[in-house]
Amino acid sequence: MTLKLWTGCRVATMAADGPRPYGLIEDAALVVEGERLRWVGPRADLPRELEAACAQRIDAHGALITPGLIDCHTHLVYGGDRANEFEARLGGASYEEIARQGGGIASTVRATRAASAAELQAQSRVRLRQFLSEGVTTLEIKSGYGLALEHERKLLQVARSLGREQALDVRTTFLGAHALPPEFAGRADDYVDEVLTMLAQLHAEGLVDAVDAFCERIAFSPAQVARVFAAAQALGLPLKLHAEQLSDCGGAALAARFGALSCDHLEWLSEEGAAAMADAGSVAVLLPGAFYFLRETRLPPVALLRRHGVPMAIASDCNPGSSPCTSLLLMLNMACTLFRLTPEEALAGVTRHAAQALGLQDRGVLAAGMRADFVLWDLQGPAQLAYALGANPWRQTIFKGESR
Ligand code: DI6
Ligand code: FE
């Protein structure tokens, strides 16, 4: 296999055991073998024999290189939009009020059910390309706007299909327990039965990489979520949870008991919840886009998460209601300005910790043996990624060893 040598760059490896901060290596070299990294380190330390074996040499002309970015929480595939609700909220209506009146998630469910797979794919592809243009190489997509077997299937098939046609990895998450569909009004427990049926079927069709639920007053109770989690666990699927977004329902502690990969949102997380997450090794996925767009004032307890050593990831939550956002770089900035993360924590949140939130051990840091997914930026240093509000200093993405 041809070895490719990259030089003329500084590399933010983001390796936890690398040099501080950012695992940064000035005047670095990377050796790529097929889809993997064979060697990463200071150019001066590159073994002679390895250098001699490199058939292709590439000068990065002073680029900053980071791992490919990972968005570990999106609802990217949906029909329609909710600009009307944005206007209503600016006029004083609350997100919860709109949801209780049949708008909110339910209105996107109507639009998503009405859309053909081709229409959904075309609309979603536009959003996906915006993520690609900012160096995203792995992106999670949740279902949850179909809420009936044929429509959840359609949505997950569109997600898989986008992953095949574009040069990035799509990971699918089944979020059947996102909202109560109208045909089950007043019968939430019956709908949970239906969620279990859909899960078994869609899993058998190979469409599900993980399982999520929305634990909230306007969604599902901890007891209902526990039923979904038990079924998912029996199928060997990893778990995630929308927890403590609008109130403290004890969702994070529940998810931790099930060994969930991540708990997401967490503005109302309690100390007990944080401690449970630390024990379980669950990642805290913070979603500054939803916090900003819903004009929330209650901040996720970042100091608490730090104190308990809970790893923090950052994601877009791309969805039509609470975060119509297709920029992971903007999320880096907001994680710093709104949540007071350091730029290094924010970058770890879209690389190393985002990989952990998806249960992926082969990416998120640049080190020998990891996937050769990396991005060249026209930047001097990694803090500029979070700093440059609205800029896109992207130059090139290498996905599985190849330029795309
Ligand atoms: N929490 C959210 O912020 C999104 N889903 C969820 O469970 C919002 C979904 C929507 O409003 O369409
Ligand atoms: Fe979400």
Short mmCIF file of C-alpha atoms and ligand atoms in Angstrom, two decimals:
data_model
loop_
_atom_site.label_atom_id
_atom_site.label_comp_id
_atom_site.label_asym_id
_atom_site.label_seq_id
_atom_site.Cartn_x
_atom_site.Cartn_y
_atom_site.Cartn_z
CA MET A 1 0.00 0.00 0.00
CA THR A 2 1.30 3.45 -0.89
CA LEU A 3 2.45 5.49 2.07
CA LYS A 4 1.72 9.21 1.94
CA LEU A 5 3.78 11.71 3.89
CA TRP A 6 2.31 15.04 4.94
CA THR A 7 4.66 17.77 6.16
CA GLY A 8 4.66 21.58 6.40
CA CYS A 9 1.91 21.67 9.03
CA ARG A 10 1.16 22.04 12.70
CA VAL A 11 -1.12 19.34 14.00
CA ALA A 12 -3.64 19.62 16.84
CA THR A 13 -3.78 15.87 17.50
CA MET A 14 -6.31 16.31 20.35
CA ALA A 15 -4.76 13.20 21.90
CA ALA A 16 -5.53 13.10 25.64
CA ASP A 17 -1.96 12.01 26.39
CA GLY A 18 -0.36 14.36 23.84
CA PRO A 19 1.46 17.65 24.44
CA ARG A 20 -0.66 20.39 26.10
CA PRO A 21 -2.67 22.18 24.91
CA TYR A 22 -4.52 20.58 21.96
CA GLY A 23 -1.96 17.79 21.66
CA LEU A 24 -0.29 20.36 19.43
CA ILE A 25 2.78 19.43 17.40
CA GLU A 26 4.62 22.25 15.62
CA ASP A 27 6.39 21.30 12.38
CA ALA A 28 4.65 17.93 12.32
CA ALA A 29 4.62 14.97 9.95
CA LEU A 30 1.79 12.52 9.28
CA VAL A 31 2.16 9.23 7.45
CA VAL A 32 -1.05 7.81 5.95
CA GLU A 33 -1.37 4.18 4.97
CA GLY A 34 -4.65 3.43 3.22
CA GLU A 35 -7.50 4.56 5.46
CA ARG A 36 -5.36 4.81 8.59
CA LEU A 37 -2.66 6.92 10.12
CA ARG A 38 0.60 5.03 10.31
CA TRP A 39 2.63 7.67 12.16
CA VAL A 40 2.07 11.16 13.65
CA GLY A 41 4.71 13.26 15.40
CA PRO A 42 7.33 15.98 15.11
CA ARG A 43 8.94 15.97 11.66
CA ALA A 44 12.36 15.71 13.28
CA ASP A 45 11.40 12.40 14.91
CA LEU A 46 10.13 10.72 11.74
CA PRO A 47 12.09 7.46 11.35
CA ARG A 48 14.38 7.53 8.31
CA GLU A 49 13.21 4.18 6.93
CA LEU A 50 9.56 5.23 7.17
CA GLU A 51 10.27 8.49 5.37
CA ALA A 52 12.14 6.60 2.65
CA ALA A 53 9.17 4.26 2.22
CA CYS A 54 6.73 7.12 1.50
CA ALA A 55 5.97 7.09 -2.22
CA GLN A 56 3.90 10.28 -2.12
CA ARG A 57 4.89 13.52 -0.35
CA ILE A 58 2.51 16.38 0.27
CA ASP A 59 3.45 19.84 1.51
CA ALA A 60 0.59 21.32 3.58
CA HIS A 61 2.01 24.85 3.15
CA GLY A 62 1.67 25.87 6.76
CA ALA A 63 -1.86 24.56 7.34
CA LEU A 64 -3.22 23.79 10.77
CA ILE A 65 -4.43 20.17 10.83
CA THR A 66 -7.10 18.86 13.19
CA PRO A 67 -9.02 15.60 13.34
CA GLY A 68 -12.07 15.52 11.07
CA LEU A 69 -14.92 17.16 12.97
CA ILE A 70 -17.65 14.97 14.44
CA ASP A 71 -21.22 16.17 14.99
CA CYS A 72 -22.57 13.63 17.47
CA HIS A 73 -26.16 14.95 17.76
CA THR A 74 -28.32 16.02 14.81
CA HIS A 75 -31.89 15.61 13.59
CA LEU A 76 -30.73 16.51 10.08
CA VAL A 77 -33.39 14.60 8.10
CA TYR A 78 -36.79 16.30 8.32
CA GLY A 79 -39.45 17.84 6.11
CA GLY A 80 -40.55 21.47 6.04
CA ASP A 81 -39.33 24.16 8.39
CA ARG A 82 -40.67 26.06 11.40
CA ALA A 83 -39.91 29.69 10.65
CA ASN A 84 -43.53 30.47 11.60
CA GLU A 85 -42.90 29.19 15.13
CA PHE A 86 -39.73 31.27 15.31
CA GLU A 87 -41.90 34.29 14.61
CA ALA A 88 -44.50 33.17 17.18
CA ARG A 89 -41.84 32.71 19.84
CA LEU A 90 -40.43 36.15 19.12
CA GLY A 91 -43.98 37.39 19.66
CA GLY A 92 -43.99 35.85 23.14
CA ALA A 93 -45.16 32.22 22.75
CA SER A 94 -43.00 29.61 24.48
CA TYR A 95 -41.55 26.45 22.93
CA GLU A 96 -43.55 24.29 25.34
CA GLU A 97 -46.82 26.17 24.66
CA ILE A 98 -46.39 25.72 20.91
CA ALA A 99 -45.69 22.02 21.43
CA ARG A 100 -48.77 21.56 23.61
CA GLN A 101 -50.92 23.24 20.95
CA GLY A 102 -49.97 20.69 18.32
CA GLY A 103 -47.11 22.63 16.76
CA GLY A 104 -43.50 21.92 17.55
CA ILE A 105 -42.23 18.42 16.83
CA ALA A 106 -45.74 17.36 15.72
CA SER A 107 -45.77 19.89 12.90
CA THR A 108 -42.45 18.58 11.59
CA VAL A 109 -43.85 15.06 11.86
CA ARG A 110 -46.71 16.08 9.53
CA ALA A 111 -44.29 17.59 7.01
CA THR A 112 -41.90 14.64 7.22
CA ARG A 113 -44.67 12.08 6.72
CA ALA A 114 -45.94 14.01 3.72
CA ALA A 115 -42.52 14.13 2.05
CA SER A 116 -41.26 11.39 -0.25
CA ALA A 117 -37.87 9.83 0.44
CA ALA A 118 -36.46 11.66 -2.57
CA GLU A 119 -37.77 15.01 -1.33
CA LEU A 120 -36.41 14.39 2.16
CA GLN A 121 -33.06 13.41 0.76
CA ALA A 122 -32.80 16.49 -1.45
CA GLN A 123 -33.70 18.85 1.40
CA SER A 124 -31.38 17.11 3.85
CA ARG A 125 -28.49 16.94 1.39
CA VAL A 126 -28.34 20.75 1.32
CA ARG A 127 -27.85 20.80 5.09
CA LEU A 128 -25.35 17.95 5.02
CA ARG A 129 -23.21 19.78 2.48
CA GLN A 130 -22.98 22.76 4.81
CA PHE A 131 -21.50 20.48 7.47
CA LEU A 132 -19.14 18.96 4.89
CA SER A 133 -17.93 22.43 3.89
CA GLU A 134 -16.69 22.90 7.47
CA GLY A 135 -14.66 19.71 7.73
CA VAL A 136 -17.21 17.34 9.28
CA THR A 137 -16.27 13.71 8.57
CA THR A 138 -18.68 11.89 10.91
CA LEU A 139 -22.24 12.98 11.60
CA GLU A 140 -24.98 11.36 13.64
CA ILE A 141 -28.57 11.56 12.37
CA LYS A 142 -31.56 10.74 14.56
CA SER A 143 -34.97 9.59 13.42
CA GLY A 144 -37.94 10.86 15.40
CA TYR A 145 -39.96 12.88 12.89
CA GLY A 146 -41.70 9.83 11.44
CA LEU A 147 -43.09 8.23 14.62
CA ALA A 148 -44.64 5.39 12.60
CA LEU A 149 -42.81 2.42 11.14
CA GLU A 150 -42.91 3.36 7.47
CA HIS A 151 -41.87 6.96 8.15
CA GLU A 152 -39.15 6.16 10.68
CA ARG A 153 -37.82 3.64 8.14
CA LYS A 154 -37.95 6.23 5.35
CA LEU A 155 -36.03 8.72 7.45
CA LEU A 156 -33.34 6.24 8.49
CA GLN A 157 -32.98 4.99 4.92
CA VAL A 158 -32.49 8.57 3.74
CA ALA A 159 -29.82 9.03 6.43
CA ARG A 160 -28.00 5.86 5.33
CA SER A 161 -28.30 6.86 1.71
CA LEU A 162 -26.78 10.30 2.39
CA GLY A 163 -23.88 8.53 4.08
CA ARG A 164 -23.31 6.40 0.98
CA GLU A 165 -23.48 9.27 -1.51
CA GLN A 166 -21.36 11.80 0.42
CA ALA A 167 -17.79 11.45 1.65
CA LEU A 168 -18.54 11.21 5.35
CA ASP A 169 -19.70 8.61 7.87
CA VAL A 170 -23.33 8.84 8.93
CA ARG A 171 -24.30 7.13 12.19
CA THR A 172 -28.01 6.56 12.66
CA THR A 173 -29.89 6.78 15.95
CA PHE A 174 -33.47 5.58 16.41
CA LEU A 175 -35.45 8.22 18.30
CA GLY A 176 -38.94 6.72 18.08
CA ALA A 177 -39.61 8.05 21.59
CA HIS A 178 -39.26 11.69 20.54
CA ALA A 179 -42.89 12.83 20.78
CA LEU A 180 -46.33 11.28 20.99
CA PRO A 181 -47.83 11.04 17.47
CA PRO A 182 -51.44 12.33 17.20
CA GLU A 183 -52.93 8.88 16.55
CA PHE A 184 -51.72 7.85 20.03
CA ALA A 185 -52.96 10.97 21.87
CA GLY A 186 -53.66 10.08 25.51
CA ARG A 187 -52.11 6.61 25.04
CA ALA A 188 -48.42 7.15 25.65
CA ASP A 189 -47.82 3.67 27.04
CA ASP A 190 -49.40 2.10 23.97
CA TYR A 191 -47.12 4.21 21.82
CA VAL A 192 -44.11 2.96 23.78
CA ASP A 193 -45.24 -0.58 22.84
CA GLU A 194 -45.23 0.58 19.23
CA VAL A 195 -41.74 2.08 19.68
CA LEU A 196 -40.49 -1.33 20.82
CA THR A 197 -42.02 -2.99 17.76
CA MET A 198 -40.49 -0.40 15.41
CA LEU A 199 -37.12 -0.73 17.10
CA ALA A 200 -37.00 -4.51 16.70
CA GLN A 201 -38.00 -4.25 13.03
CA LEU A 202 -35.68 -1.38 12.05
CA HIS A 203 -32.81 -2.98 13.90
CA ALA A 204 -33.42 -6.21 11.97
CA GLU A 205 -33.24 -4.14 8.76
CA GLY A 206 -29.80 -2.86 9.78
CA LEU A 207 -30.91 0.76 10.04
CA VAL A 208 -30.08 1.47 13.69
CA ASP A 209 -26.66 2.19 15.23
CA ALA A 210 -27.93 3.55 18.57
CA VAL A 211 -31.15 4.39 20.44
CA ASP A 212 -32.20 7.72 21.94
CA ALA A 213 -35.32 9.07 23.68
CA PHE A 214 -36.65 12.45 24.82
CA CYS A 215 -37.20 12.37 28.58
CA GLU A 216 -39.26 15.45 29.39
CA ARG A 217 -42.63 16.65 30.68
CA ILE A 218 -43.75 17.24 27.08
CA ALA A 219 -42.34 13.89 25.93
CA PHE A 220 -41.69 10.61 27.80
CA SER A 221 -41.38 9.79 31.50
CA PRO A 222 -38.34 8.04 33.01
CA ALA A 223 -40.41 4.86 33.36
CA GLN A 224 -41.33 4.94 29.67
CA VAL A 225 -37.74 5.67 28.67
CA ALA A 226 -36.58 2.74 30.82
CA ARG A 227 -38.76 0.38 28.77
CA VAL A 228 -37.20 1.62 25.53
CA PHE A 229 -33.71 1.35 26.97
CA ALA A 230 -34.24 -2.19 28.27
CA ALA A 231 -35.40 -3.29 24.81
CA ALA A 232 -32.47 -1.56 23.10
CA GLN A 233 -30.02 -3.08 25.52
CA ALA A 234 -31.44 -6.55 24.85
CA LEU A 235 -30.64 -5.94 21.16
CA GLY A 236 -27.10 -4.89 22.07
CA LEU A 237 -27.61 -1.30 20.94
CA PRO A 238 -25.85 1.65 22.62
CA LEU A 239 -27.99 4.31 24.30
CA LYS A 240 -28.25 8.09 24.36
CA LEU A 241 -30.79 10.39 26.02
CA HIS A 242 -32.23 13.89 25.60
CA ALA A 243 -32.14 14.65 29.31
CA GLU A 244 -32.77 17.64 31.55
CA GLN A 245 -33.31 20.07 28.65
CA LEU A 246 -36.37 21.92 29.97
CA SER A 247 -36.66 20.48 33.49
CA ASP A 248 -34.95 18.02 35.84
CA CYS A 249 -36.71 14.70 35.31
CA GLY A 250 -33.82 12.58 36.57
CA GLY A 251 -33.17 11.37 33.04
CA ALA A 252 -29.40 11.56 33.23
CA ALA A 253 -29.24 9.31 36.30
CA LEU A 254 -31.55 6.84 34.56
CA ALA A 255 -29.46 6.84 31.39
CA ALA A 256 -26.29 6.39 33.45
CA ARG A 257 -27.82 3.34 35.15
CA PHE A 258 -28.21 1.86 31.68
CA GLY A 259 -24.60 2.74 30.82
CA ALA A 260 -25.63 5.26 28.16
CA LEU A 261 -22.93 6.60 25.85
CA SER A 262 -24.17 10.15 26.38
CA CYS A 263 -26.75 12.42 27.96
CA ASP A 264 -27.55 15.45 25.85
CA HIS A 265 -28.70 19.05 26.59
CA LEU A 266 -28.46 18.90 30.44
CA GLU A 267 -29.29 22.52 31.31
CA TRP A 268 -31.20 21.23 34.38
CA LEU A 269 -28.73 18.50 35.35
CA SER A 270 -28.43 17.92 39.13
CA GLU A 271 -25.29 17.07 41.07
CA GLU A 272 -26.63 13.56 41.52
CA GLY A 273 -27.09 13.24 37.76
CA ALA A 274 -23.55 14.45 37.08
CA ALA A 275 -22.11 12.01 39.60
CA ALA A 276 -24.05 9.14 38.02
CA MET A 277 -22.77 10.11 34.57
CA ALA A 278 -19.20 10.21 35.85
CA ASP A 279 -19.55 6.72 37.33
CA ALA A 280 -21.02 5.36 34.10
CA GLY A 281 -18.53 7.12 31.81
CA SER A 282 -21.35 8.88 29.94
CA VAL A 283 -20.42 11.91 27.84
CA ALA A 284 -22.27 15.20 28.38
CA VAL A 285 -23.31 16.48 24.96
CA LEU A 286 -23.87 20.24 25.18
CA LEU A 287 -26.01 21.91 22.54
CA PRO A 288 -25.44 25.67 22.53
CA GLY A 289 -27.52 26.15 19.36
CA ALA A 290 -30.72 25.04 21.11
CA PHE A 291 -29.87 27.10 24.21
CA TYR A 292 -29.34 30.16 22.04
CA PHE A 293 -32.25 29.69 19.67
CA LEU A 294 -34.79 29.04 22.44
CA ARG A 295 -33.31 32.00 24.31
CA GLU A 296 -32.82 29.85 27.39
CA THR A 297 -31.25 31.42 30.42
CA ARG A 298 -30.40 28.35 32.47
CA LEU A 299 -26.86 27.28 31.61
CA PRO A 300 -25.69 23.67 31.62
CA PRO A 301 -23.64 23.13 34.80
CA VAL A 302 -20.21 23.14 33.17
CA ALA A 303 -18.32 23.61 36.46
CA LEU A 304 -20.14 20.60 37.91
CA LEU A 305 -19.29 18.49 34.86
CA ARG A 306 -15.65 19.51 35.12
CA ARG A 307 -15.57 18.77 38.84
CA HIS A 308 -16.94 15.27 38.28
CA GLY A 309 -14.65 14.68 35.30
CA VAL A 310 -17.52 14.13 32.84
CA PRO A 311 -16.23 14.52 29.26
CA MET A 312 -18.07 17.24 27.33
CA ALA A 313 -18.98 17.04 23.66
CA ILE A 314 -20.48 19.84 21.56
CA ALA A 315 -23.01 19.28 18.79
CA SER A 316 -25.30 21.25 16.50
CA ASP A 317 -28.62 19.55 17.40
CA CYS A 318 -29.51 20.52 13.80
CA ASN A 319 -33.32 20.44 13.78
CA PRO A 320 -36.14 22.70 12.56
CA GLY A 321 -37.54 23.66 15.97
CA SER A 322 -34.88 24.35 18.55
CA SER A 323 -31.66 24.64 16.53
CA PRO A 324 -31.95 25.23 12.78
CA CYS A 325 -28.19 25.24 12.60
CA THR A 326 -25.80 23.68 10.09
CA SER A 327 -22.51 25.07 11.39
CA LEU A 328 -20.42 23.11 13.84
CA LEU A 329 -17.83 25.92 13.84
CA LEU A 330 -20.48 28.33 15.06
CA MET A 331 -21.24 25.86 17.87
CA LEU A 332 -17.57 25.98 18.88
CA ASN A 333 -17.83 29.72 19.26
CA MET A 334 -21.12 29.54 21.16
CA ALA A 335 -19.82 26.81 23.48
CA CYS A 336 -17.11 29.28 24.48
CA THR A 337 -19.08 32.53 24.60
CA LEU A 338 -22.34 31.16 26.05
CA PHE A 339 -21.17 28.16 28.12
CA ARG A 340 -17.66 29.43 28.93
CA LEU A 341 -15.86 26.38 27.65
CA THR A 342 -12.25 26.95 26.74
CA PRO A 343 -11.49 26.78 23.01
CA GLU A 344 -9.55 23.59 23.75
CA GLU A 345 -12.55 22.01 25.54
CA ALA A 346 -14.77 23.06 22.65
CA LEU A 347 -12.48 21.50 20.04
CA ALA A 348 -12.22 18.30 22.10
CA GLY A 349 -16.03 18.44 22.12
CA VAL A 350 -16.26 18.07 18.34
CA THR A 351 -13.40 15.57 18.06
CA ARG A 352 -12.28 13.24 20.86
CA HIS A 353 -15.34 13.52 23.08
CA ALA A 354 -17.80 13.51 20.17
CA ALA A 355 -16.28 10.19 19.03
CA GLN A 356 -16.74 8.88 22.57
CA ALA A 357 -20.37 10.04 22.59
CA LEU A 358 -20.93 7.85 19.52
CA GLY A 359 -18.94 4.92 20.90
CA LEU A 360 -16.35 5.24 18.11
CA GLN A 361 -12.83 4.44 19.21
CA ASP A 362 -11.09 4.77 15.84
CA ARG A 363 -11.39 8.53 15.37
CA GLY A 364 -11.46 11.92 17.05
CA VAL A 365 -7.72 12.08 17.67
CA LEU A 366 -4.79 11.97 15.29
CA ALA A 367 -2.48 9.13 16.31
CA ALA A 368 -0.98 6.00 14.76
CA GLY A 369 -3.66 3.40 14.05
CA MET A 370 -6.55 5.87 13.99
CA ARG A 371 -8.57 6.66 10.89
CA ALA A 372 -6.97 9.11 8.50
CA ASP A 373 -9.83 11.63 8.78
CA PHE A 374 -8.35 15.09 9.09
CA VAL A 375 -8.88 18.70 8.04
CA LEU A 376 -6.47 21.36 6.76
CA TRP A 377 -7.35 24.86 7.94
CA ASP A 378 -5.90 28.20 6.87
CA LEU A 379 -5.19 29.12 10.47
CA GLN A 380 -2.20 29.73 12.69
CA GLY A 381 -3.51 28.11 15.84
CA PRO A 382 -6.46 25.98 17.00
CA ALA A 383 -8.04 28.63 19.25
CA GLN A 384 -8.87 30.54 16.05
CA LEU A 385 -11.40 27.84 15.13
CA ALA A 386 -13.65 28.86 18.01
CA TYR A 387 -12.72 32.52 17.83
CA ALA A 388 -13.42 33.41 14.21
CA LEU A 389 -17.19 33.93 14.46
CA GLY A 390 -18.87 33.22 11.12
CA ALA A 391 -15.63 32.56 9.25
CA ASN A 392 -14.85 29.34 7.46
CA PRO A 393 -11.10 28.84 7.25
CA TRP A 394 -11.53 25.30 5.78
CA ARG A 395 -9.06 24.38 3.06
CA GLN A 396 -9.26 20.61 2.54
CA THR A 397 -10.67 17.45 4.10
CA ILE A 398 -8.97 14.07 4.03
CA PHE A 399 -11.52 11.33 4.58
CA LYS A 400 -10.29 7.75 5.07
CA GLY A 401 -6.93 8.77 3.67
CA GLU A 402 -8.25 10.41 0.49
CA SER A 403 -8.84 14.06 -0.39
CA ARG A 404 -12.52 14.68 -0.95
N1 DI6 B 1 -34.99 18.35 21.91
C1 DI6 B 1 -34.70 19.29 21.02
O1 DI6 B 1 -34.17 20.33 21.24
C2 DI6 B 1 -35.10 18.79 19.71
N2 DI6 B 1 -35.60 17.50 20.01
C3 DI6 B 1 -35.52 17.30 21.30
O2 DI6 B 1 -35.86 16.25 21.83
C4 DI6 B 1 -36.14 19.69 19.14
C5 DI6 B 1 -36.97 19.05 18.13
C6 DI6 B 1 -37.95 20.00 17.50
O3 DI6 B 1 -38.38 21.01 18.09
O4 DI6 B 1 -38.30 19.72 16.34
FE FE B 2 -31.80 16.90 19.88
#
